[in-house]
Coordinates of C-alpha atoms in Angstrom, one line a residue:
X1 CA 1.0 28.3 -5.7
X2 CA -1.3 26.4 -3.3
X3 CA -1.2 22.7 -2.4
X4 CA -4.1 21.7 -4.7
X5 CA -2.7 23.3 -7.9
X6 CA 0.7 21.8 -7.1
X7 CA -0.8 18.4 -7.0
X8 CA -2.4 19.0 -10.3
X9 CA 0.8 20.2 -11.9
X10 CA 2.7 17.2 -10.5
X11 CA 0.1 14.8 -11.9
X12 CA 0.2 16.4 -15.4
X13 CA 4.0 16.3 -15.4
X14 CA 3.9 12.5 -15.3
X15 CA 1.0 12.4 -17.9
X16 CA -1.6 10.8 -15.6
X17 CA -5.4 11.6 -15.6
X18 CA -7.4 12.0 -12.4
X19 CA -9.0 8.6 -13.1
X20 CA -5.5 7.0 -13.5
X21 CA -4.5 8.3 -10.0
X22 CA -7.9 7.3 -8.5
X23 CA -7.5 3.7 -9.8
X24 CA -3.9 3.5 -8.4
X25 CA -5.0 4.7 -4.9
X26 CA -8.3 2.9 -4.8
X27 CA -10.4 6.1 -4.4
X28 CA -13.0 7.9 -6.5
X29 CA -12.1 10.4 -9.2
X30 CA -14.1 13.0 -7.3
X31 CA -11.6 12.6 -4.3
X32 CA -8.6 13.4 -6.6
X33 CA -10.6 16.4 -8.0
X34 CA -11.3 17.6 -4.4
X35 CA -7.6 17.4 -3.5
X36 CA -6.6 19.4 -6.5
X37 CA -9.2 22.0 -5.9
X38 CA -8.2 22.4 -2.3
X39 CA -11.5 21.3 -0.9
X40 CA -9.9 18.5 1.1
X41 CA -6.5 17.0 1.8
X42 CA -5.1 13.5 1.5
X43 CA -4.1 11.5 4.5
X44 CA -0.5 10.9 5.3
X45 CA -0.3 7.5 3.7
X46 CA -2.2 8.8 0.6
X47 CA 0.2 11.7 0.3
X48 CA 3.2 9.4 0.3
X49 CA 1.6 7.2 -2.4
X50 CA 0.9 10.3 -4.4
X51 CA 4.5 11.5 -4.1
X52 CA 5.7 8.1 -5.3
X53 CA 3.3 8.1 -8.2
X54 CA 4.3 11.6 -9.2
X55 CA 8.1 10.8 -8.8
X56 CA 8.6 13.6 -6.3
X57 CA 9.0 13.6 -2.5
X58 CA 6.2 14.2 -0.1
X59 CA 8.2 17.2 1.2
X60 CA 8.2 18.6 -2.3
X61 CA 4.5 18.5 -2.5
X62 CA 4.0 20.0 1.0
X63 CA 6.6 22.7 0.5
X64 CA 5.3 23.6 -3.0
X65 CA 8.6 24.1 -4.8
X66 CA 8.7 24.6 -8.6
X67 CA 8.1 21.2 -10.3
X68 CA 9.9 20.7 -13.6
X69 CA 7.7 20.1 -16.7
X70 CA 9.8 17.1 -17.7
X71 CA 10.6 14.6 -14.9
X72 CA 13.3 11.9 -15.6
X73 CA 12.0 8.4 -16.0
X74 CA 12.4 6.4 -12.8
X75 CA 14.8 3.4 -12.4
X76 CA 13.2 0.0 -12.0
X77 CA 14.2 -3.3 -10.4
X78 CA 12.5 -6.7 -11.0
X79 CA 10.8 -7.8 -7.8
X80 CA 9.3 -11.3 -7.6
X81 CA 5.6 -12.0 -7.3
X82 CA 5.7 -15.0 -5.0
X83 CA 2.0 -15.8 -4.5
X84 CA -1.3 -14.8 -3.0
X85 CA -2.4 -13.9 0.5
X86 CA -5.9 -13.9 2.1
X87 CA -7.0 -10.6 3.6
X88 CA -9.4 -12.5 5.9
X89 CA -8.8 -14.6 9.0
X90 CA -7.9 -18.2 8.5
X91 CA -5.8 -17.4 5.4
X92 CA -2.5 -18.6 4.2
X93 CA 0.2 -17.4 1.8
X94 CA 0.1 -19.5 -1.3
X95 CA 3.5 -19.4 -3.0
X96 CA 2.8 -20.8 -6.5
X97 CA 3.9 -18.0 -8.9
X98 CA 6.9 -17.6 -11.1
X99 CA 6.6 -13.9 -12.1
X100 CA 8.4 -10.6 -11.5
X101 CA 7.0 -7.0 -11.5
X102 CA 9.0 -3.9 -12.5
X103 CA 9.2 -1.8 -9.3
X104 CA 10.6 1.7 -8.8
X105 CA 13.9 1.7 -7.0
X106 CA 12.7 4.6 -5.0
X107 CA 10.3 2.2 -3.2
X108 CA 13.1 -0.2 -2.4
X109 CA 15.3 2.0 -0.1
X110 CA 14.7 0.5 3.3
X111 CA 16.6 -2.8 3.2
X112 CA 18.4 -5.2 0.7
X113 CA 16.6 -5.7 -2.6
X114 CA 15.9 -9.3 -1.7
X115 CA 13.8 -8.2 1.3
X116 CA 11.0 -7.1 -1.1
X117 CA 8.4 -9.2 -2.9
X118 CA 4.9 -8.8 -4.2
X119 CA 1.8 -10.8 -3.1
X120 CA -1.7 -10.8 -4.7
X121 CA -4.5 -9.9 -2.4
X122 CA -7.5 -12.3 -2.0
X123 CA -10.7 -11.4 -0.1
X124 CA -12.5 -8.2 0.8
X125 CA -11.7 -7.5 4.4
X126 CA -9.3 -4.6 3.6
X127 CA -11.3 -2.8 1.0
X128 CA -11.7 0.4 3.0
X129 CA -7.9 0.7 3.0
X130 CA -7.9 0.5 -0.8
X131 CA -6.9 -3.2 -1.0
X132 CA -9.2 -5.2 -3.2
X133 CA -9.3 -8.7 -4.6
X134 CA -6.5 -9.1 -7.2
X135 CA -4.5 -6.1 -6.2
X136 CA -0.7 -6.4 -6.0
X137 CA 0.8 -5.7 -2.6
X138 CA 4.5 -4.7 -2.4
X139 CA 5.9 -6.3 0.8
X140 CA 9.0 -5.5 2.8
X141 CA 10.2 -8.0 5.3
X142 CA 10.0 -6.6 8.9
X143 CA 9.9 -8.2 12.3
X144 CA 8.2 -5.2 13.9
X145 CA 6.1 -2.3 12.7
X146 CA 4.5 0.7 14.2
X147 CA 1.0 0.3 15.7
X148 CA -1.6 1.2 13.0
X149 CA 0.6 -0.2 10.1
X150 CA -1.0 -2.5 7.5
X151 CA 1.1 -5.6 7.7
X152 CA 1.4 -9.3 6.9
X153 CA 0.9 -11.1 10.1
X154 CA 1.3 -14.8 11.0
X155 CA -1.0 -16.4 13.6
X156 CA 0.4 -19.6 15.0
X157 CA 2.4 -21.9 12.8
X158 CA 0.5 -21.6 9.5
X159 CA -2.2 -18.9 9.3
X160 CA -1.2 -15.6 7.7
X161 CA -3.3 -12.5 6.8
X162 CA -3.1 -8.9 5.8
X163 CA -4.5 -6.6 8.5
X164 CA -4.0 -3.3 10.3
X165 CA -1.7 -4.2 13.2
X166 CA -2.6 -2.4 16.4
X167 CA -0.4 -3.1 19.4
X168 CA -1.4 -1.9 22.9
X169 CA 0.2 -2.5 26.3
X170 CA -1.8 -5.7 27.0
X171 CA -3.2 -6.7 23.7
X172 CA -2.7 -7.0 20.0
X173 CA -5.6 -6.2 17.6
X174 CA -5.7 -7.3 14.0
X175 CA -8.2 -4.8 12.5
X176 CA -10.0 -5.4 9.2
X177 CA -10.8 -2.4 7.0
X178 CA -14.3 -3.5 6.2
X179 CA -17.3 -3.0 8.6
X180 CA -18.6 -6.4 7.7
X181 CA -15.7 -8.0 9.6
X182 CA -14.9 -8.0 13.3
X183 CA -11.3 -7.4 14.6
X184 CA -9.4 -10.3 16.2
X185 CA -8.0 -9.5 19.7
X186 CA -5.1 -11.3 21.3
X187 CA -4.4 -10.9 25.0
X188 CA -2.0 -12.4 27.5
X189 CA -0.1 -15.4 26.2
X190 CA -2.1 -15.3 23.0
X191 CA 0.0 -12.3 22.0
X192 CA 3.0 -14.6 21.6
X193 CA 1.2 -16.4 18.7
X194 CA 1.1 -13.2 16.6
X195 CA 4.2 -12.5 14.6
X196 CA 4.7 -9.7 12.1
X197 CA 6.3 -11.0 8.9
X198 CA 6.3 -7.9 6.7
X199 CA 4.9 -4.5 6.1
X200 CA 2.7 -3.6 3.1
X201 CA 4.3 -0.5 1.6
X202 CA 2.5 -0.2 -1.8
X203 CA -0.7 -1.3 -3.4
X204 CA -1.0 -1.6 -7.1
X205 CA -4.5 -1.7 -8.5
X206 CA -5.4 -4.0 -11.4
X207 CA -8.1 -2.9 -13.9
X208 CA -8.7 -6.5 -15.1
X209 CA -9.1 -9.1 -12.4
X210 CA -7.5 -12.5 -12.7
X211 CA -9.7 -15.4 -13.7

């Protein structure tokens, strides 16, 4: 069995359509079709999200083992939705929600359960990373992340934003994922004003936007 058919079998095992998967990942249905036909392959981050959605490991998908027809239901834990966050510069985290969201325990395996929370994305500066207005972002508290990671970053005492965090020897770059926006670059002592708060580890799409 090749990689594409294995993806298709894993998707059908959890009773999802190609459109369901496309909506969850923020890509077109034709992209999912191309992956399953073997015309293209998902990026590493997309592969991890596919594995989570299909309730298998990324290694399972890559190694192409037999996938059972009936996969046990996942275990869930209620994770709080604590507010919204701007994806543009000059944003803040608005903590004015009293809500929880059922979250697969398989996503909550890095730290203590209370290190996780959900935020709702505002703005359009990260749309090319599949983060759109109204999407739910699963956040894990981290003080440091690898360069190239999408993270919640504080600038100064109040400003916070979601950006791709790029750290170089003499600079920090907060990179939008929208060509309409310019990156913000911090050098020298300015680098000390940038603080990683958390890593974005999951994006949940919403079909109906909040009013």
